[in-house]
Amino acid sequence: MNFALTEEQQMIVDTVRGFVETEIYPHENEVERTGLVPRELGQEIARKCKELGFFACNFPEEVGGAGLDHLTFTLVERELGRGSMGLTVFFGRPSGILMACNEEQRERYLLPAVRGDKFDALAMTEPDAGSDVRGMKCFARPDGDDWIVNGTKHFISHADIADFVIVFIATGEEQTPRGPKKKITCFLVDRGTPGFEIREGYNSVSHRGYKNCILTFDDCRLPSSQVLGELHKGFDLANDWLYATRLTVAATSVGRARRAFDYALSYSAERKQFGKPIGANQGVSFKLADMITEIDAADLLTLSAAWRLDQGLPSNREIASAKVFATEMLARVTDEAIQIYGGMGLMDDLPLARFWRDARVERIWDGTSEIQRHIISRDLLRPLGA
C-alpha cells in the first residue's frame, strides 16, 4: 500500500493550490459582499485555467481534455474546494455525462464544452422531486419525431452562465412489481430554445455568487436529435454521473475543512489568554486533534474511493461513505474553528462564517446524507437477502 503522491500528482496539487490562492482568494470578499461574479472576471479565470492546461482536465485526451484519472482529478477538486465556488466554477469541469454524446452532438456540445467555448449545466431536481428522482413531473410527450416538454426544474447550479443544459425528463411510464415507474430520458437543451426559460433562482446562505436557477418548459419542442444517450435510459446515465459529483463534493469538503483548520491552528498558536497561547489549553488543543483526525480520515476515504473507480472496482458504497463522512466532518470542523476564535469567528473580517454557512448545503445536494446512508446500508444488506 503506497499512500504517496506521484511527482506529477504533487506538481498538480501545488499548481492548483497556487492558482486558487492567487486567482481566487483575492476576489472572494467582493463576491461574498455582492453575491455576484462579474462576467469579465469569470472569463479571466477560465482563460488562465486554459493557459495552465487544466480546463476540462476531467475529460480524456482524445476529446481535448487532460486525461486525468479519477484519483488525480479528485486531488484537483480537493484543492479547488479551498476557494469560493462562485469563482472556481470557471476553472472548467464540464459534466462527464457529455461523453455519452453521439458524433453529431460531440461537435455541437462535447467539444465546445471541453474547449471552454460553451458552458453546461445539469438539471434534475424539481420542486416535488428531489431525492425521489423517479417522482419527477417534468414530462415530454412524443409528437412525430419531436418531443413536447412541460414542467419545471429548480436548484439548478450555475445555469445562469450555461449555454446549454443537460436535462432529465420523464418520457413515459412502465409497470414494475413495485408499481408504475417513470421512464427517464436525458436531453440537451440550448439556451434560447422557444418555450425554454432560465430564471433566477433563490437566495442562498451557502456559496454566494454560485447561482441556482429555475428552468421552465412551456410546450418546448425538442427534436429527437437532442436526446443524450438512449431513449428512456436517462436514469442509468444519471447514476453514472452521480458517482463523480458525489466524489467531488467529498473532495471539496476536505479542501475547505483544511483551510478552516489552518485558520484555527494559526490562531491557537498566536492568540494568548492568561499569559499563554490558547492552544496550550486542552480545551483548544484537543479540538485541534479531533479536527485534523477527522479531516485526514475524510481525505483517505475520498481518495480511496477515487482509486477504486480507477481500478474498475465496485465503488458505490465507498463513494457514499466518503460523501456522507466528509460533508458532516466539514460541518463539525467549521463549527469548532469558530468556537476557537470565539466572537471574532462570526465576524465578516474572517471567512470562517462563510465556510460555516457554505458547509450546510454539502449534506443536501448531490444526494442527502440520508440517501448516502441508504446506499451504504443497502449495499451491506442486499448480499444477505435483507
Short mmCIF file of C-alpha atoms in Angstrom, two decimals:
data_model
loop_
_atom_site.label_atom_id
_atom_site.label_comp_id
_atom_site.label_asym_id
_atom_site.label_seq_id
_atom_site.Cartn_x
_atom_site.Cartn_y
_atom_site.Cartn_z
CA MET A 1 0.00 0.00 0.00
CA ASN A 2 1.55 3.25 -1.17
CA PHE A 3 -0.15 6.43 0.03
CA ALA A 4 2.40 8.81 -1.51
CA LEU A 5 1.52 11.05 -4.43
CA THR A 6 3.49 10.65 -7.61
CA GLU A 7 5.76 13.52 -8.64
CA GLU A 8 3.21 14.52 -11.29
CA GLN A 9 0.32 14.44 -8.80
CA GLN A 10 2.23 16.57 -6.30
CA MET A 11 3.01 19.08 -9.04
CA ILE A 12 -0.68 19.23 -9.98
CA VAL A 13 -1.70 19.74 -6.33
CA ASP A 14 0.85 22.54 -5.91
CA THR A 15 -0.17 24.20 -9.18
CA VAL A 16 -3.91 24.16 -8.46
CA ARG A 17 -3.42 25.31 -4.87
CA GLY A 18 -1.25 28.17 -6.08
CA PHE A 19 -3.89 29.08 -8.67
CA VAL A 20 -6.62 29.16 -6.02
CA GLU A 21 -4.53 31.28 -3.67
CA THR A 22 -3.50 33.85 -6.31
CA GLU A 23 -6.52 33.93 -8.65
CA ILE A 24 -9.46 33.05 -6.38
CA TYR A 25 -8.74 34.24 -2.83
CA PRO A 26 -8.29 37.95 -3.75
CA HIS A 27 -11.84 38.16 -5.16
CA GLU A 28 -13.71 36.18 -2.52
CA ASN A 29 -14.66 39.03 -0.21
CA GLU A 30 -16.22 41.05 -3.03
CA VAL A 31 -18.19 38.05 -4.30
CA GLU A 32 -19.35 37.37 -0.75
CA ARG A 33 -20.43 41.00 -0.34
CA THR A 34 -22.27 41.36 -3.66
CA GLY A 35 -23.30 37.78 -4.36
CA LEU A 36 -22.14 38.31 -7.95
CA VAL A 37 -19.20 37.33 -10.12
CA PRO A 38 -18.56 39.87 -12.88
CA ARG A 39 -18.67 38.21 -16.29
CA GLU A 40 -15.24 39.56 -17.18
CA LEU A 41 -13.72 38.06 -14.04
CA GLY A 42 -15.20 34.65 -14.79
CA GLN A 43 -13.83 34.78 -18.31
CA GLU A 44 -10.40 35.77 -17.00
CA ILE A 45 -10.33 32.81 -14.58
CA ALA A 46 -11.32 30.45 -17.41
CA ARG A 47 -8.64 31.92 -19.69
CA LYS A 48 -5.90 31.45 -17.09
CA CYS A 49 -7.10 27.91 -16.41
CA LYS A 50 -6.78 27.12 -20.11
CA GLU A 51 -3.26 28.56 -20.14
CA LEU A 52 -2.33 26.17 -17.34
CA GLY A 53 -3.78 23.27 -19.34
CA PHE A 54 -6.34 22.36 -16.69
CA PHE A 55 -9.58 23.29 -18.42
CA ALA A 56 -11.72 20.12 -18.79
CA CYS A 57 -8.95 18.12 -17.12
CA ASN A 58 -11.58 15.51 -16.22
CA PHE A 59 -12.01 14.57 -19.90
CA PRO A 60 -9.88 12.10 -21.89
CA GLU A 61 -7.13 13.34 -24.17
CA GLU A 62 -8.86 12.07 -27.32
CA VAL A 63 -11.53 14.77 -26.96
CA GLY A 64 -9.13 17.51 -25.89
CA GLY A 65 -9.04 17.07 -22.11
CA ALA A 66 -6.03 16.48 -19.90
CA GLY A 67 -6.98 12.85 -19.33
CA LEU A 68 -6.58 12.81 -15.57
CA ASP A 69 -7.60 9.62 -13.79
CA HIS A 70 -10.25 9.75 -11.07
CA LEU A 71 -7.72 9.91 -8.25
CA THR A 72 -5.73 12.80 -9.72
CA PHE A 73 -8.88 14.69 -10.67
CA THR A 74 -10.13 14.24 -7.10
CA LEU A 75 -6.91 15.89 -5.90
CA VAL A 76 -7.68 18.82 -8.22
CA GLU A 77 -11.20 19.12 -6.81
CA ARG A 78 -9.85 18.96 -3.27
CA GLU A 79 -7.65 21.98 -3.90
CA LEU A 80 -10.43 23.88 -5.68
CA GLY A 81 -12.57 23.26 -2.60
CA ARG A 82 -10.42 25.77 -0.72
CA GLY A 83 -11.87 28.60 -2.81
CA SER A 84 -15.24 30.21 -3.44
CA MET A 85 -17.42 28.05 -5.68
CA GLY A 86 -18.79 31.15 -7.37
CA LEU A 87 -15.27 31.67 -8.74
CA THR A 88 -13.88 28.14 -9.08
CA VAL A 89 -16.80 27.11 -11.32
CA PHE A 90 -14.92 28.94 -14.08
CA PHE A 91 -11.96 26.61 -13.63
CA GLY A 92 -13.88 24.48 -16.11
CA ARG A 93 -15.00 20.93 -15.33
CA PRO A 94 -17.78 20.10 -17.82
CA SER A 95 -20.13 17.29 -16.85
CA GLY A 96 -18.63 13.91 -17.68
CA ILE A 97 -22.04 12.79 -18.88
CA LEU A 98 -21.27 14.59 -22.14
CA MET A 99 -19.11 11.62 -23.09
CA ALA A 100 -22.44 9.99 -24.00
CA CYS A 101 -22.80 12.40 -26.94
CA ASN A 102 -23.13 10.86 -30.39
CA GLU A 103 -20.93 12.04 -33.25
CA GLU A 104 -23.16 14.95 -34.25
CA GLN A 105 -23.65 16.05 -30.64
CA ARG A 106 -19.92 15.89 -29.98
CA GLU A 107 -19.40 18.72 -32.47
CA ARG A 108 -22.17 20.88 -31.02
CA TYR A 109 -21.79 20.19 -27.30
CA LEU A 110 -18.95 17.98 -26.12
CA LEU A 111 -16.00 19.51 -27.96
CA PRO A 112 -17.09 23.16 -27.41
CA ALA A 113 -17.54 22.37 -23.68
CA VAL A 114 -14.07 20.84 -23.48
CA ARG A 115 -12.55 23.84 -25.28
CA GLY A 116 -14.40 26.23 -22.99
CA ASP A 117 -16.39 27.78 -25.83
CA LYS A 118 -19.62 26.66 -24.16
CA PHE A 119 -20.61 26.13 -20.52
CA ASP A 120 -23.03 23.42 -19.49
CA ALA A 121 -25.34 22.93 -16.51
CA LEU A 122 -27.16 19.81 -15.37
CA ALA A 123 -30.84 19.76 -14.37
CA MET A 124 -32.57 17.01 -12.46
CA THR A 125 -34.17 18.39 -9.26
CA GLU A 126 -37.77 19.62 -9.26
CA PRO A 127 -39.92 21.32 -6.60
CA ASP A 128 -41.65 17.96 -5.91
CA ALA A 129 -38.82 15.61 -6.86
CA GLY A 130 -35.51 15.93 -5.04
CA SER A 131 -34.21 12.65 -3.64
CA ASP A 132 -37.11 10.86 -5.36
CA VAL A 133 -35.85 11.26 -8.92
CA ARG A 134 -38.48 8.87 -10.27
CA GLY A 135 -41.13 11.23 -8.96
CA MET A 136 -40.28 13.99 -11.44
CA LYS A 137 -43.22 15.70 -13.11
CA CYS A 138 -41.37 17.47 -15.92
CA PHE A 139 -42.72 15.42 -18.82
CA ALA A 140 -42.05 15.08 -22.55
CA ARG A 141 -44.68 13.65 -24.87
CA PRO A 142 -43.83 12.46 -28.38
CA ASP A 143 -45.08 14.47 -31.34
CA GLY A 144 -43.84 12.91 -34.57
CA ASP A 145 -40.04 12.97 -34.40
CA ASP A 146 -40.14 15.67 -31.73
CA TRP A 147 -40.86 15.86 -28.02
CA ILE A 148 -43.06 18.48 -26.36
CA VAL A 149 -41.79 19.30 -22.88
CA ASN A 150 -43.67 20.89 -19.99
CA GLY A 151 -42.60 21.31 -16.39
CA THR A 152 -40.19 22.99 -14.02
CA LYS A 153 -36.73 22.31 -12.63
CA HIS A 154 -35.19 24.20 -9.73
CA PHE A 155 -31.95 24.42 -7.71
CA ILE A 156 -30.05 24.15 -10.99
CA SER A 157 -26.47 25.17 -10.26
CA HIS A 158 -24.75 27.80 -12.44
CA ALA A 159 -27.41 27.64 -15.17
CA ASP A 160 -27.11 31.43 -15.25
CA ILE A 161 -23.81 31.10 -17.15
CA ALA A 162 -24.75 28.00 -19.15
CA ASP A 163 -25.02 27.96 -22.94
CA PHE A 164 -26.90 24.68 -22.77
CA VAL A 165 -28.43 22.47 -20.11
CA ILE A 166 -28.38 18.69 -19.71
CA VAL A 167 -31.94 17.96 -18.56
CA PHE A 168 -33.51 14.76 -17.22
CA ILE A 169 -37.17 14.46 -18.22
CA ALA A 170 -39.85 11.79 -17.81
CA THR A 171 -40.75 10.31 -21.20
CA GLY A 172 -43.11 7.53 -20.24
CA GLU A 173 -44.08 5.05 -17.58
CA GLU A 174 -43.66 1.32 -17.12
CA GLN A 175 -45.19 -1.21 -14.78
CA THR A 176 -42.92 -2.95 -12.28
CA PRO A 177 -43.54 -5.37 -9.38
CA ARG A 178 -43.42 -2.30 -7.15
CA GLY A 179 -45.93 -0.36 -9.22
CA PRO A 180 -45.63 2.18 -12.05
CA LYS A 181 -42.19 3.71 -12.60
CA LYS A 182 -41.24 6.73 -14.69
CA LYS A 183 -39.02 6.27 -17.72
CA ILE A 184 -36.38 8.99 -17.74
CA THR A 185 -34.61 10.43 -20.79
CA CYS A 186 -31.75 12.91 -20.93
CA PHE A 187 -31.99 15.86 -23.32
CA LEU A 188 -29.58 18.58 -24.43
CA VAL A 189 -31.39 21.93 -24.41
CA ASP A 190 -29.87 25.14 -25.77
CA ARG A 191 -30.37 28.47 -24.08
CA GLY A 192 -32.86 30.42 -26.16
CA THR A 193 -34.87 27.40 -27.32
CA PRO A 194 -38.51 28.53 -27.72
CA GLY A 195 -40.58 27.53 -24.71
CA PHE A 196 -37.49 27.13 -22.52
CA GLU A 197 -36.59 29.78 -19.95
CA ILE A 198 -33.78 30.08 -17.42
CA ARG A 199 -34.85 32.25 -14.49
CA GLU A 200 -33.03 33.50 -11.43
CA GLY A 201 -33.45 31.11 -8.51
CA TYR A 202 -33.45 31.55 -4.75
CA ASN A 203 -31.11 33.50 -2.50
CA SER A 204 -29.00 31.00 -0.60
CA VAL A 205 -26.90 31.46 2.52
CA SER A 206 -24.41 28.96 1.08
CA HIS A 207 -21.90 29.62 -1.72
CA ARG A 208 -22.82 33.18 -2.58
CA GLY A 209 -22.02 34.02 -6.17
CA TYR A 210 -22.66 30.41 -7.17
CA LYS A 211 -26.15 30.79 -8.55
CA ASN A 212 -29.03 28.36 -8.56
CA CYS A 213 -31.71 28.81 -11.22
CA ILE A 214 -35.26 27.81 -12.09
CA LEU A 215 -35.89 26.26 -15.51
CA THR A 216 -39.35 26.29 -17.06
CA PHE A 217 -40.62 24.38 -20.07
CA ASP A 218 -43.83 25.58 -21.70
CA ASP A 219 -44.66 23.43 -24.74
CA CYS A 220 -40.96 23.40 -25.53
CA ARG A 221 -40.35 21.43 -28.72
CA LEU A 222 -37.18 19.33 -28.84
CA PRO A 223 -36.20 17.19 -31.83
CA SER A 224 -35.16 13.59 -31.13
CA SER A 225 -31.63 14.59 -32.11
CA GLN A 226 -31.41 16.33 -28.72
CA VAL A 227 -31.69 13.06 -26.78
CA LEU A 228 -28.42 12.32 -24.98
CA GLY A 229 -27.72 8.61 -24.78
CA GLU A 230 -30.59 6.17 -25.24
CA LEU A 231 -34.28 6.93 -25.04
CA HIS A 232 -35.69 6.07 -21.59
CA LYS A 233 -32.17 5.27 -20.30
CA GLY A 234 -31.51 8.62 -18.62
CA PHE A 235 -31.64 7.12 -15.13
CA ASP A 236 -28.64 4.93 -15.96
CA LEU A 237 -26.75 7.99 -17.19
CA ALA A 238 -27.71 9.88 -14.03
CA ASN A 239 -26.34 7.14 -11.81
CA ASP A 240 -23.02 7.19 -13.66
CA TRP A 241 -22.87 10.98 -13.29
CA LEU A 242 -23.72 10.94 -9.58
CA TYR A 243 -20.63 8.86 -8.80
CA ALA A 244 -18.38 11.66 -9.98
CA THR A 245 -20.31 14.53 -8.43
CA ARG A 246 -20.57 12.90 -5.01
CA LEU A 247 -16.83 12.30 -5.07
CA THR A 248 -16.35 15.97 -5.97
CA VAL A 249 -18.49 17.09 -3.02
CA ALA A 250 -16.43 14.92 -0.67
CA ALA A 251 -13.15 16.23 -2.08
CA THR A 252 -14.13 19.90 -1.95
CA SER A 253 -15.36 19.42 1.62
CA VAL A 254 -11.93 18.12 2.59
CA GLY A 255 -10.20 21.07 0.94
CA ARG A 256 -12.44 23.61 2.65
CA ALA A 257 -12.04 21.88 6.01
CA ARG A 258 -8.24 22.06 5.73
CA ARG A 259 -8.43 25.78 5.03
CA ALA A 260 -10.67 26.33 8.07
CA PHE A 261 -8.34 24.19 10.16
CA ASP A 262 -5.31 26.25 9.07
CA TYR A 263 -7.02 29.36 10.44
CA ALA A 264 -7.83 27.64 13.73
CA LEU A 265 -4.32 26.21 14.12
CA SER A 266 -2.56 29.53 13.50
CA TYR A 267 -4.90 31.39 15.82
CA SER A 268 -4.42 28.78 18.56
CA ALA A 269 -0.67 29.34 18.45
CA GLU A 270 -0.83 33.15 18.29
CA ARG A 271 -3.76 34.16 20.47
CA LYS A 272 -2.83 34.50 24.14
CA GLN A 273 -5.09 34.38 27.16
CA PHE A 274 -3.98 34.23 30.78
CA GLY A 275 -0.36 34.62 29.70
CA LYS A 276 -0.08 31.71 27.26
CA PRO A 277 -1.27 30.67 23.78
CA ILE A 278 -4.80 29.32 23.87
CA GLY A 279 -3.53 26.21 22.10
CA ALA A 280 -1.69 25.26 25.29
CA ASN A 281 -5.06 24.60 26.90
CA GLN A 282 -6.53 21.16 26.38
CA GLY A 283 -9.92 22.72 25.73
CA VAL A 284 -8.45 24.03 22.46
CA SER A 285 -5.64 21.56 21.71
CA PHE A 286 -7.98 18.58 21.92
CA LYS A 287 -10.32 20.29 19.46
CA LEU A 288 -7.41 20.64 17.04
CA ALA A 289 -6.51 16.98 17.49
CA ASP A 290 -10.07 15.86 16.75
CA MET A 291 -10.36 18.21 13.77
CA ILE A 292 -7.21 17.03 11.99
CA THR A 293 -8.04 13.38 12.70
CA GLU A 294 -11.44 13.75 11.05
CA ILE A 295 -10.01 15.70 8.11
CA ASP A 296 -7.36 13.07 7.45
CA ALA A 297 -9.93 10.28 7.73
CA ALA A 298 -12.25 12.01 5.24
CA ASP A 299 -9.32 12.62 2.90
CA LEU A 300 -8.30 8.97 2.90
CA LEU A 301 -11.89 7.78 2.44
CA THR A 302 -12.29 10.08 -0.55
CA LEU A 303 -9.01 9.21 -2.25
CA SER A 304 -9.59 5.51 -1.64
CA ALA A 305 -13.00 5.71 -3.34
CA ALA A 306 -11.42 7.52 -6.32
CA TRP A 307 -8.71 4.86 -6.51
CA ARG A 308 -11.35 2.12 -6.58
CA LEU A 309 -13.01 3.83 -9.54
CA ASP A 310 -9.69 3.83 -11.39
CA GLN A 311 -9.26 0.11 -10.67
CA GLY A 312 -12.72 -0.68 -12.00
CA LEU A 313 -13.81 -1.94 -8.59
CA PRO A 314 -17.33 -1.53 -7.13
CA SER A 315 -17.34 1.95 -5.62
CA ASN A 316 -20.94 2.96 -4.95
CA ARG A 317 -20.84 2.32 -1.21
CA GLU A 318 -17.33 3.73 -0.82
CA ILE A 319 -18.25 6.96 -2.61
CA ALA A 320 -21.40 7.30 -0.50
CA SER A 321 -19.32 6.76 2.66
CA ALA A 322 -16.83 9.41 1.57
CA LYS A 323 -19.59 11.88 0.76
CA VAL A 324 -21.53 11.49 4.00
CA PHE A 325 -18.45 11.48 6.23
CA ALA A 326 -16.61 14.35 4.52
CA THR A 327 -19.62 16.67 4.42
CA GLU A 328 -20.56 16.03 8.05
CA MET A 329 -16.90 16.39 9.04
CA LEU A 330 -16.81 19.80 7.33
CA ALA A 331 -19.77 20.95 9.43
CA ARG A 332 -18.03 19.92 12.64
CA VAL A 333 -14.64 21.39 11.70
CA THR A 334 -16.01 24.78 10.65
CA ASP A 335 -18.10 24.94 13.81
CA GLU A 336 -15.10 24.14 16.01
CA ALA A 337 -12.92 26.66 14.17
CA ILE A 338 -15.43 29.37 15.02
CA GLN A 339 -15.55 28.17 18.62
CA ILE A 340 -11.77 28.51 18.87
CA TYR A 341 -11.93 32.07 17.56
CA GLY A 342 -14.85 32.97 19.78
CA GLY A 343 -16.87 36.00 18.74
CA MET A 344 -14.39 37.03 16.05
CA GLY A 345 -15.12 33.79 14.23
CA LEU A 346 -18.56 35.10 13.32
CA MET A 347 -17.38 38.44 12.01
CA ASP A 348 -17.08 39.27 8.31
CA ASP A 349 -13.42 40.15 8.83
CA LEU A 350 -12.71 36.41 8.62
CA PRO A 351 -14.01 33.81 6.13
CA LEU A 352 -14.94 31.32 8.86
CA ALA A 353 -18.60 32.31 8.99
CA ARG A 354 -18.72 31.83 5.22
CA PHE A 355 -17.14 28.37 5.49
CA TRP A 356 -19.69 27.52 8.18
CA ARG A 357 -22.64 28.63 6.04
CA ASP A 358 -21.26 27.02 2.90
CA ALA A 359 -20.82 23.72 4.74
CA ARG A 360 -24.54 23.35 5.37
CA VAL A 361 -25.57 22.65 1.79
CA GLU A 362 -22.97 19.91 1.26
CA ARG A 363 -25.11 17.47 3.27
CA ILE A 364 -28.05 18.12 0.96
CA TRP A 365 -27.09 18.42 -2.69
CA ASP A 366 -25.91 15.55 -4.88
CA GLY A 367 -27.72 13.17 -2.56
CA THR A 368 -28.57 13.97 1.05
CA SER A 369 -26.80 12.32 3.97
CA GLU A 370 -29.89 10.18 4.41
CA ILE A 371 -29.68 8.98 0.79
CA GLN A 372 -25.98 8.15 1.25
CA ARG A 373 -26.77 6.09 4.34
CA HIS A 374 -29.49 4.31 2.37
CA ILE A 375 -26.96 3.45 -0.36
CA ILE A 376 -24.43 2.21 2.19
CA SER A 377 -26.87 0.09 4.20
CA ARG A 378 -28.49 -1.35 1.05
CA ASP A 379 -25.06 -2.38 -0.24
CA LEU A 380 -24.36 -4.14 3.05
CA LEU A 381 -27.70 -5.91 3.44
CA ARG A 382 -28.61 -6.97 -0.10
CA PRO A 383 -25.97 -9.73 -0.31
CA LEU A 384 -27.55 -11.21 2.83
CA GLY A 385 -31.01 -11.21 1.30
CA ALA A 386 -32.28 -8.46 3.60
#
